mmCIF file of C-alpha atoms in Angstrom:
data_model
loop_
_atom_site.group_PDB
_atom_site.id
_atom_site.type_symbol
_atom_site.label_atom_id
_atom_site.label_comp_id
_atom_site.label_asym_id
_atom_site.label_seq_id
_atom_site.Cartn_x
_atom_site.Cartn_y
_atom_site.Cartn_z
ATOM 1 C CA MET A 1 0.069 0.028 0.038
ATOM 2 C CA ILE A 2 2.367 1.982 0.481
ATOM 3 C CA SER A 3 4.309 4.138 -2.748
ATOM 4 C CA ASN A 4 5.544 6.940 -3.555
ATOM 5 C CA LYS A 5 2.898 6.327 -6.535
ATOM 6 C CA GLU A 6 -0.733 7.714 -6.348
ATOM 7 C CA VAL A 7 -2.787 4.531 -4.942
ATOM 8 C CA LEU A 8 -7.150 3.781 -4.619
ATOM 9 C CA LEU A 9 -7.112 2.742 -1.382
ATOM 10 C CA SER A 10 -11.890 1.901 -1.385
ATOM 11 C CA GLU A 11 -10.969 -1.400 -1.575
ATOM 12 C CA GLU A 12 -8.253 -1.550 1.273
ATOM 13 C CA LEU A 13 -10.300 0.262 3.813
ATOM 14 C CA GLN A 14 -13.582 -2.372 2.562
ATOM 15 C CA ARG A 15 -11.986 -5.161 3.027
ATOM 16 C CA ILE A 16 -9.970 -3.776 6.493
ATOM 17 C CA THR A 17 -13.166 -2.476 7.950
ATOM 18 C CA LEU A 18 -15.260 -6.198 6.836
ATOM 19 C CA SER A 19 -12.852 -7.970 8.214
ATOM 20 C CA ILE A 20 -12.959 -5.568 11.365
ATOM 21 C CA THR A 21 -16.878 -5.663 11.723
ATOM 22 C CA VAL A 22 -17.498 -9.621 10.819
ATOM 23 C CA GLU A 23 -14.984 -10.304 14.336
ATOM 24 C CA THR A 24 -17.076 -8.122 16.826
ATOM 25 C CA THR A 25 -20.949 -8.352 15.078
ATOM 26 C CA MET A 26 -20.522 -11.789 14.424
ATOM 27 C CA GLY A 27 -18.091 -13.525 16.768
ATOM 28 C CA LYS A 28 -15.746 -14.385 14.110
ATOM 29 C CA LYS A 29 -12.431 -14.408 15.729
ATOM 30 C CA MET A 30 -9.511 -13.033 13.158
ATOM 31 C CA GLN A 31 -5.969 -14.261 13.863
ATOM 32 C CA GLU A 32 -3.364 -11.458 12.718
ATOM 33 C CA GLY A 33 -3.200 -11.228 9.074
ATOM 34 C CA ASP A 34 -6.329 -13.225 7.985
ATOM 35 C CA GLN A 35 -8.951 -11.059 6.230
ATOM 36 C CA VAL A 36 -11.592 -11.578 4.194
ATOM 37 C CA SER A 37 -11.902 -11.978 0.747
ATOM 38 C CA GLU A 38 -11.449 -9.811 -2.405
ATOM 39 C CA GLU A 39 -14.860 -11.688 -3.781
ATOM 40 C CA LEU A 40 -16.895 -11.564 -0.476
ATOM 41 C CA VAL A 41 -16.530 -7.133 -0.266
ATOM 42 C CA LYS A 42 -17.532 -7.360 -4.150
ATOM 43 C CA ALA A 43 -20.341 -9.348 -3.509
ATOM 44 C CA TYR A 44 -21.843 -6.578 -0.310
ATOM 45 C CA VAL A 45 -21.069 -3.883 -2.411
ATOM 46 C CA ILE A 46 -22.875 -5.149 -5.775
ATOM 47 C CA CYS A 47 -26.182 -6.058 -2.540
ATOM 48 C CA ILE A 48 -25.504 -2.366 -1.629
ATOM 49 C CA GLU A 49 -25.445 -1.095 -5.033
ATOM 50 C CA LYS A 50 -28.031 -3.059 -6.084
ATOM 51 C CA LEU A 51 -30.607 -1.832 -3.619
ATOM 52 C CA PRO A 52 -31.664 1.730 -4.319
ATOM 53 C CA MET A 53 -33.046 0.916 -7.974
ATOM 54 C CA GLU A 54 -34.286 -2.812 -6.537
ATOM 55 C CA CYS A 55 -36.643 -0.529 -4.208
ATOM 56 C CA PHE A 56 -37.957 2.372 -7.060
ATOM 57 C CA LEU A 57 -38.632 -0.392 -9.096
ATOM 58 C CA SER A 58 -40.464 -2.332 -5.945
ATOM 59 C CA TYR A 59 -43.119 0.566 -7.017
ATOM 60 C CA VAL A 60 -43.569 -0.377 -10.681
ATOM 61 C CA LYS A 61 -43.502 -3.963 -9.465
ATOM 62 C CA LEU A 62 -40.374 -4.632 -11.449
ATOM 63 C CA GLY A 63 -37.951 -5.024 -7.897
ATOM 64 C CA LYS A 64 -38.260 -8.217 -8.039
ATOM 65 C CA TRP A 65 -36.665 -8.783 -12.275
ATOM 66 C CA TYR A 66 -34.019 -6.069 -10.775
ATOM 67 C CA ALA A 67 -33.027 -8.039 -7.926
ATOM 68 C CA GLN A 68 -31.571 -11.095 -10.101
ATOM 69 C CA PHE A 69 -28.954 -9.220 -11.814
ATOM 70 C CA SER A 70 -27.804 -8.825 -7.986
ATOM 71 C CA LYS A 71 -29.109 -12.729 -6.810
ATOM 72 C CA THR A 72 -25.944 -14.285 -6.929
ATOM 73 C CA ALA A 73 -24.168 -11.847 -4.734
ATOM 74 C CA LYS A 74 -27.061 -12.492 -2.320
ATOM 75 C CA GLU A 75 -26.681 -16.090 -2.807
ATOM 76 C CA TYR A 76 -22.646 -15.636 -1.694
ATOM 77 C CA VAL A 77 -23.276 -13.075 1.712
ATOM 78 C CA TYR A 78 -26.167 -15.569 2.485
ATOM 79 C CA ARG A 79 -23.926 -18.664 2.958
ATOM 80 C CA PHE A 80 -21.840 -16.458 4.435
ATOM 81 C CA ILE A 81 -23.529 -15.063 7.128
ATOM 82 C CA GLU A 82 -25.502 -18.900 7.520
ATOM 83 C CA GLU A 83 -21.536 -20.605 7.849
ATOM 84 C CA LEU A 84 -20.561 -18.176 10.907
ATOM 85 C CA LEU A 85 -23.940 -18.650 11.844
ATOM 86 C CA TYR A 86 -24.007 -22.082 12.155
ATOM 87 C CA GLN A 87 -20.003 -22.417 13.429
ATOM 88 C CA LYS A 88 -21.389 -20.114 16.040
ATOM 89 C CA LEU A 89 -25.175 -21.951 17.095
ATOM 90 C CA SER A 90 -22.625 -25.539 16.822
ATOM 91 C CA GLN A 91 -19.337 -24.856 17.597
ATOM 92 C CA THR A 92 -18.356 -27.933 15.720
ATOM 93 C CA VAL A 93 -15.085 -27.689 12.879
ATOM 94 C CA SER A 94 -16.598 -27.614 9.497
ATOM 95 C CA ARG A 95 -13.329 -28.804 7.204
ATOM 96 C CA LYS A 96 -15.272 -28.136 3.659
ATOM 97 C CA SER A 97 -13.517 -25.668 2.200
ATOM 98 C CA CYS A 98 -15.801 -22.885 0.965
ATOM 99 C CA THR A 99 -13.692 -19.440 -1.022
ATOM 100 C CA TYR A 100 -16.459 -17.618 0.777
ATOM 101 C CA THR A 101 -14.845 -17.758 4.162
ATOM 102 C CA MET A 102 -11.772 -15.993 5.807
ATOM 103 C CA GLU A 103 -8.068 -15.979 3.647
ATOM 104 C CA CYS A 104 -5.486 -17.265 6.301
ATOM 105 C CA SER A 105 -1.721 -18.181 4.996
ATOM 106 C CA GLU A 106 -1.137 -20.362 3.116
ATOM 107 C CA ASN A 107 1.366 -22.044 5.392
ATOM 108 C CA SER A 108 -0.755 -22.365 7.910
ATOM 109 C CA GLU A 109 -0.767 -26.044 8.986
ATOM 110 C CA THR A 110 -4.390 -25.757 10.577
ATOM 111 C CA ASN A 111 -6.024 -23.685 7.742
ATOM 112 C CA VAL A 112 -9.635 -24.157 7.942
ATOM 113 C CA GLU A 113 -9.218 -25.241 11.379
ATOM 114 C CA ASP A 114 -8.261 -22.696 12.596
ATOM 115 C CA SER A 115 -10.209 -20.526 11.121
ATOM 116 C CA PHE A 116 -13.709 -21.918 11.302
ATOM 117 C CA GLY A 117 -12.825 -24.708 14.283
ATOM 118 C CA GLY A 118 -12.066 -24.529 18.310
ATOM 119 C CA ASN A 119 -10.924 -21.244 18.587
ATOM 120 C CA ALA A 120 -12.680 -19.206 15.806
ATOM 121 C CA PHE A 121 -14.862 -17.874 18.181
ATOM 122 C CA ASN A 122 -14.236 -16.638 21.669
ATOM 123 C CA GLU A 123 -14.791 -19.951 23.762
ATOM 124 C CA ARG A 124 -15.733 -16.199 26.673
ATOM 125 C CA ALA A 125 -18.205 -14.247 24.456
ATOM 126 C CA PRO A 126 -18.859 -10.709 25.055
ATOM 127 C CA ASN A 127 -22.533 -9.996 24.324
ATOM 128 C CA ILE A 128 -22.446 -9.137 20.835
ATOM 129 C CA PHE A 129 -25.058 -8.672 18.298
ATOM 130 C CA VAL A 130 -24.871 -12.077 16.866
ATOM 131 C CA ASP A 131 -25.309 -13.264 20.798
ATOM 132 C CA GLN A 132 -28.882 -11.119 21.262
ATOM 133 C CA ALA A 133 -30.316 -11.913 17.746
ATOM 134 C CA ILE A 134 -29.594 -16.424 18.211
ATOM 135 C CA ASN A 135 -30.855 -15.901 22.298
ATOM 136 C CA LEU A 136 -34.058 -14.598 20.517
ATOM 137 C CA TYR A 137 -33.940 -17.388 17.588
ATOM 138 C CA ARG A 138 -33.686 -20.434 20.250
ATOM 139 C CA GLU A 139 -36.610 -18.678 22.023
ATOM 140 C CA GLY A 140 -38.560 -18.703 18.860
ATOM 141 C CA LYS A 141 -39.024 -14.689 18.541
ATOM 142 C CA MET A 142 -36.829 -14.736 15.081
ATOM 143 C CA SER A 143 -36.867 -17.481 12.070
ATOM 144 C CA HIS A 144 -33.646 -18.283 10.172
ATOM 145 C CA HIS A 145 -34.321 -16.662 7.338
ATOM 146 C CA SER A 146 -34.268 -13.349 10.113
ATOM 147 C CA LEU A 147 -31.718 -14.691 11.289
ATOM 148 C CA ILE A 148 -29.277 -14.068 8.181
ATOM 149 C CA GLY A 149 -31.244 -11.992 6.655
ATOM 150 C CA GLU A 150 -30.959 -8.725 9.756
ATOM 151 C CA SER A 151 -27.435 -10.350 10.803
ATOM 152 C CA ASN A 152 -26.086 -9.261 7.226
ATOM 153 C CA THR A 153 -27.939 -5.820 7.449
ATOM 154 C CA ILE A 154 -25.692 -5.351 10.107
ATOM 155 C CA VAL A 155 -22.918 -6.743 9.013
ATOM 156 C CA SER A 156 -23.414 -4.453 5.591
ATOM 157 C CA ALA A 157 -24.436 -1.354 7.792
ATOM 158 C CA ALA A 158 -21.893 -1.614 10.444
ATOM 159 C CA PHE A 159 -18.965 -1.623 7.196
ATOM 160 C CA GLU A 160 -19.974 0.015 4.384
ATOM 161 C CA THR A 161 -20.482 3.226 6.666
ATOM 162 C CA SER A 162 -17.362 2.637 8.775
ATOM 163 C CA ALA A 163 -15.075 2.243 5.210
ATOM 164 C CA ASN A 164 -17.013 4.802 3.896
ATOM 165 C CA GLY A 165 -16.486 7.811 6.247
ATOM 166 C CA LEU A 166 -12.812 6.100 7.039
ATOM 167 C CA LEU A 167 -11.493 6.895 3.390
ATOM 168 C CA SER A 168 -13.261 10.862 3.077
ATOM 169 C CA SER A 169 -11.385 11.117 6.483
ATOM 170 C CA LEU A 170 -8.743 10.222 4.223
ATOM 171 C CA LEU A 171 -9.631 12.492 1.787
ATOM 172 C CA MET A 172 -9.746 15.352 3.820
ATOM 173 C CA LEU A 173 -6.882 14.942 5.952
ATOM 174 C CA ALA A 174 -5.553 14.371 2.450
ATOM 175 C CA ILE A 175 -6.308 17.493 0.585
ATOM 176 C CA HIS A 176 -5.649 20.023 3.538
ATOM 177 C CA PRO A 177 -2.685 19.100 5.387
ATOM 178 C CA VAL A 178 -2.226 21.422 7.631
ATOM 179 C CA VAL A 179 -5.199 19.859 9.465
ATOM 180 C CA GLN A 180 -3.246 16.317 9.304
ATOM 181 C CA GLU A 181 -0.579 17.463 10.817
ATOM 182 C CA ARG A 182 -1.861 19.365 13.999
ATOM 183 C CA LEU A 183 -4.780 15.719 14.121
ATOM 184 C CA TYR A 184 -0.921 14.036 14.357
ATOM 185 C CA ASP A 185 0.328 16.320 17.159
ATOM 186 C CA GLU A 186 -3.274 16.135 19.268
ATOM 187 C CA ILE A 187 -4.273 12.150 18.091
ATOM 188 C CA HIS A 188 -5.305 12.269 21.865
ATOM 189 C CA LEU A 189 -7.212 15.013 22.107
ATOM 190 C CA PRO A 190 -10.662 16.508 20.866
ATOM 191 C CA TYR A 191 -9.211 17.066 17.384
ATOM 192 C CA LEU A 192 -9.127 13.953 15.915
ATOM 193 C CA ASP A 193 -13.675 13.677 17.358
ATOM 194 C CA MET A 194 -13.808 16.989 15.594
ATOM 195 C CA VAL A 195 -11.643 16.381 12.303
ATOM 196 C CA VAL A 196 -14.493 13.692 12.011
ATOM 197 C CA ASN A 197 -17.483 15.239 12.601
ATOM 198 C CA GLU A 198 -15.773 17.515 10.096
ATOM 199 C CA THR A 199 -15.863 15.261 7.578
ATOM 200 C CA LEU A 200 -18.825 13.937 8.170
ATOM 201 C CA ARG A 201 -20.303 17.199 7.956
ATOM 202 C CA LEU A 202 -19.586 17.853 4.404
ATOM 203 C CA LEU A 203 -18.841 13.987 3.266
ATOM 204 C CA PRO A 204 -22.080 12.173 4.337
ATOM 205 C CA PRO A 205 -21.677 8.340 4.309
ATOM 206 C CA ILE A 206 -25.449 7.851 3.474
ATOM 207 C CA PRO A 207 -25.944 11.314 1.496
ATOM 208 C CA ILE A 208 -29.606 11.136 1.630
ATOM 209 C CA ILE A 209 -32.305 8.837 4.073
ATOM 210 C CA GLY A 210 -36.401 8.346 2.987
ATOM 211 C CA ARG A 211 -39.665 8.523 5.304
ATOM 212 C CA GLN A 212 -42.467 7.988 5.561
ATOM 213 C CA VAL A 213 -44.729 11.198 7.013
ATOM 214 C CA VAL A 214 -46.417 9.573 10.299
ATOM 215 C CA LYS A 215 -49.466 12.141 10.790
ATOM 216 C CA ASN A 216 -50.352 15.490 8.608
ATOM 217 C CA THR A 217 -47.572 17.949 9.888
ATOM 218 C CA THR A 218 -47.120 21.343 9.020
ATOM 219 C CA LEU A 219 -43.599 23.008 8.493
ATOM 220 C CA SER A 220 -42.535 26.813 10.030
ATOM 221 C CA ASN A 221 -42.988 27.859 6.481
ATOM 222 C CA GLY A 222 -46.439 26.634 6.233
ATOM 223 C CA LEU A 223 -45.841 23.649 3.459
ATOM 224 C CA VAL A 224 -48.572 21.237 5.002
ATOM 225 C CA LEU A 225 -46.855 17.113 4.812
ATOM 226 C CA PRO A 226 -50.038 14.987 4.157
ATOM 227 C CA ARG A 227 -50.076 11.046 6.462
ATOM 228 C CA GLY A 228 -48.659 9.017 4.510
ATOM 229 C CA LEU A 229 -46.016 11.151 2.147
ATOM 230 C CA GLU A 230 -42.565 9.827 1.566
ATOM 231 C CA ILE A 231 -40.495 11.626 1.260
ATOM 232 C CA LEU A 232 -36.621 12.214 0.571
ATOM 233 C CA ILE A 233 -33.852 14.215 3.117
ATOM 234 C CA SER A 234 -30.775 14.863 1.570
ATOM 235 C CA ILE A 235 -28.620 15.171 4.588
ATOM 236 C CA PHE A 236 -26.061 16.379 1.801
ATOM 237 C CA ASP A 237 -27.366 20.285 1.766
ATOM 238 C CA LEU A 238 -28.431 20.124 5.395
ATOM 239 C CA HIS A 239 -25.207 20.622 6.173
ATOM 240 C CA ARG A 240 -23.515 22.374 3.810
ATOM 241 C CA ARG A 241 -26.951 24.719 4.235
ATOM 242 C CA THR A 242 -25.220 28.233 4.386
ATOM 243 C CA ASP A 243 -27.726 29.995 6.747
ATOM 244 C CA ILE A 244 -26.979 27.038 9.511
ATOM 245 C CA TRP A 245 -23.005 26.783 9.393
ATOM 246 C CA GLY A 246 -21.428 30.215 7.795
ATOM 247 C CA ALA A 247 -20.736 31.706 4.306
ATOM 248 C CA ASN A 248 -17.819 29.559 4.279
ATOM 249 C CA ALA A 249 -19.579 26.219 4.542
ATOM 250 C CA HIS A 250 -18.709 24.296 1.753
ATOM 251 C CA GLU A 251 -14.994 24.265 3.039
ATOM 252 C CA PHE A 252 -13.225 22.327 5.500
ATOM 253 C CA ASN A 253 -13.300 23.667 8.767
ATOM 254 C CA PRO A 254 -12.836 20.991 12.505
ATOM 255 C CA ASP A 255 -13.533 24.144 14.523
ATOM 256 C CA ASN A 256 -16.801 24.236 13.352
ATOM 257 C CA PHE A 257 -17.302 21.608 15.988
ATOM 258 C CA LEU A 258 -16.340 23.595 19.010
ATOM 259 C CA PRO A 259 -18.108 23.821 22.397
ATOM 260 C CA GLY A 260 -19.087 27.087 21.667
ATOM 261 C CA ASN A 261 -19.870 26.775 17.586
ATOM 262 C CA LEU A 262 -22.697 23.977 18.632
ATOM 263 C CA GLU A 263 -24.296 25.875 20.502
ATOM 264 C CA GLU A 264 -27.002 27.805 19.229
ATOM 265 C CA LYS A 265 -27.126 25.530 15.598
ATOM 266 C CA HIS A 266 -31.076 23.229 16.286
ATOM 267 C CA THR A 267 -30.341 20.100 17.321
ATOM 268 C CA HIS A 268 -30.419 18.414 13.452
ATOM 269 C CA ALA A 269 -28.818 20.603 11.315
ATOM 270 C CA TYR A 270 -25.367 18.313 11.717
ATOM 271 C CA ILE A 271 -27.343 14.246 11.347
ATOM 272 C CA PRO A 272 -24.441 12.361 9.451
ATOM 273 C CA PHE A 273 -26.725 8.905 10.994
ATOM 274 C CA SER A 274 -29.962 10.557 10.390
ATOM 275 C CA LYS A 275 -32.031 11.100 13.959
ATOM 276 C CA GLY A 276 -34.628 9.574 15.628
ATOM 277 C CA ILE A 277 -35.612 6.180 16.552
ATOM 278 C CA ARG A 278 -35.544 5.101 12.745
ATOM 279 C CA ASN A 279 -31.868 6.100 13.348
ATOM 280 C CA CYS A 280 -28.538 4.517 12.101
ATOM 281 C CA ILE A 281 -28.622 1.701 14.442
ATOM 282 C CA GLY A 282 -25.039 1.137 14.513
ATOM 283 C CA TRP A 283 -23.767 4.528 14.259
ATOM 284 C CA LYS A 284 -21.496 4.602 17.493
ATOM 285 C CA TYR A 285 -19.730 1.984 16.098
ATOM 286 C CA ALA A 286 -19.147 3.347 13.324
ATOM 287 C CA LEU A 287 -17.992 6.499 14.214
ATOM 288 C CA MET A 288 -15.658 4.393 17.221
ATOM 289 C CA ALA A 289 -14.160 1.885 14.082
ATOM 290 C CA ILE A 290 -13.690 5.224 12.020
ATOM 291 C CA LYS A 291 -11.479 7.293 15.088
ATOM 292 C CA ILE A 292 -9.680 4.459 16.181
ATOM 293 C CA LEU A 293 -8.480 3.526 12.367
ATOM 294 C CA LEU A 294 -7.979 6.977 11.546
ATOM 295 C CA ALA A 295 -5.884 7.208 14.603
ATOM 296 C CA GLY A 296 -3.783 4.697 13.659
ATOM 297 C CA LEU A 297 -2.777 5.450 10.348
ATOM 298 C CA VAL A 298 -1.991 8.810 11.132
ATOM 299 C CA ARG A 299 0.119 8.056 13.718
ATOM 300 C CA ASN A 300 1.876 5.553 11.617
ATOM 301 C CA PHE A 301 1.693 7.547 7.894
ATOM 302 C CA SER A 302 1.049 11.288 6.006
ATOM 303 C CA PHE A 303 -1.173 10.966 2.811
ATOM 304 C CA SER A 304 -1.793 13.560 -0.043
ATOM 305 C CA THR A 305 -3.365 13.430 -2.906
ATOM 306 C CA SER A 306 -3.038 16.029 -6.093
ATOM 307 C CA VAL A 307 -7.417 16.291 -5.688
ATOM 308 C CA LYS A 308 -8.490 19.395 -4.458
ATOM 309 C CA LEU A 309 -12.286 20.055 -2.312
ATOM 310 C CA GLU A 310 -14.218 21.730 -5.024
ATOM 311 C CA ASP A 311 -12.494 18.737 -7.484
ATOM 312 C CA LEU A 312 -15.088 16.049 -6.070
ATOM 313 C CA LYS A 313 -18.387 14.994 -7.840
ATOM 314 C CA PHE A 314 -20.348 12.053 -6.657
ATOM 315 C CA THR A 315 -22.979 9.850 -7.425
ATOM 316 C CA ASN A 316 -25.729 8.527 -7.168
ATOM 317 C CA SER A 317 -25.886 5.869 -5.004
ATOM 318 C CA LEU A 318 -26.698 4.368 -0.804
ATOM 319 C CA SER A 319 -23.398 5.771 0.601
ATOM 320 C CA LEU A 320 -21.303 8.205 -0.426
ATOM 321 C CA LYS A 321 -19.822 7.286 -4.034
ATOM 322 C CA TYR A 322 -17.072 9.894 -5.950
ATOM 323 C CA THR A 323 -17.232 9.571 -9.231
ATOM 324 C CA ASN A 324 -13.778 9.618 -10.069
ATOM 325 C CA GLU A 325 -12.240 7.339 -6.851
ATOM 326 C CA PRO A 326 -9.831 10.303 -5.336
ATOM 327 C CA ALA A 327 -5.751 8.070 -5.499
ATOM 328 C CA PHE A 328 -3.488 8.873 -2.457
ATOM 329 C CA THR A 329 0.601 8.991 -1.578
ATOM 330 C CA ILE A 330 1.496 7.054 1.846
ATOM 331 C CA LYS A 331 4.946 7.532 3.555
ATOM 332 C CA HIS A 332 5.675 6.440 6.394
ATOM 333 C CA ARG A 333 6.066 8.403 9.352
ATOM 334 C CA LEU A 334 9.979 8.802 11.145
ATOM 335 C CA LYS A 335 9.652 7.861 14.577
#
């Protein structure tokens, strides 16, 4: 990954965050150096990218037809999660070699056994998502299909938002070297929170969310939203409103999140993971993952790029995607 030439980071960051997500939500203990396979990452990405259009076409009865384009990817991640759940439930060794399982070192004498064997899951596992889901399944409160479906939802949402937020954070630091060096000097201080929050303001992982109006509502401008109306909320545009964030709302400035600068802002002026009872279930997890990984990367490497903030273009997708993925130059920091 270290190179004097510019390199793309999205796929590597996706592999790292998916590997971490699998361990921390599904209880799959990863050995040092292990990562999920490239094919698994691609399958999850396909499922996430196809979802918005599939939902949209469902309104005109074409959702099932469009779903065929991601059928193979869905089956792939379904089998992966099903295998993890089976191992968690039975704690037995599966010797069948599967391409979607964790990649281990070719020199390991216990390749498959160590990956899915007795040590694959912590003997004294914490009460993480998979433990709670399995308890509901055993109590008959969740079906087999729902168990796999909910597990897939948690894994895909957690890894995608983490990878997306981490890539955007590195990009903002690469574009703003002064901020990057200050963060390096103050890595354990609140400045890390400010940098991540400002990144998520300008580049929210999920730029648009949908909601249904549950009761007739009159907005402050007199506009009436009738009950049952489907609406879209642009988090991307909300976070760049000059009447909220000032004349320089389109610029990257971590000082926006100094305590004194937040006091007069509405509590919903900043909603990178939405708000209310339907907010992102994994927002705390995503924030923690982004901060931990970002701190480790900045402590050991410096990042630069030829990309300018004003030149960034985005595509229409469920999560924030760049029309042209920004490339980075990465160098080891001298200790």
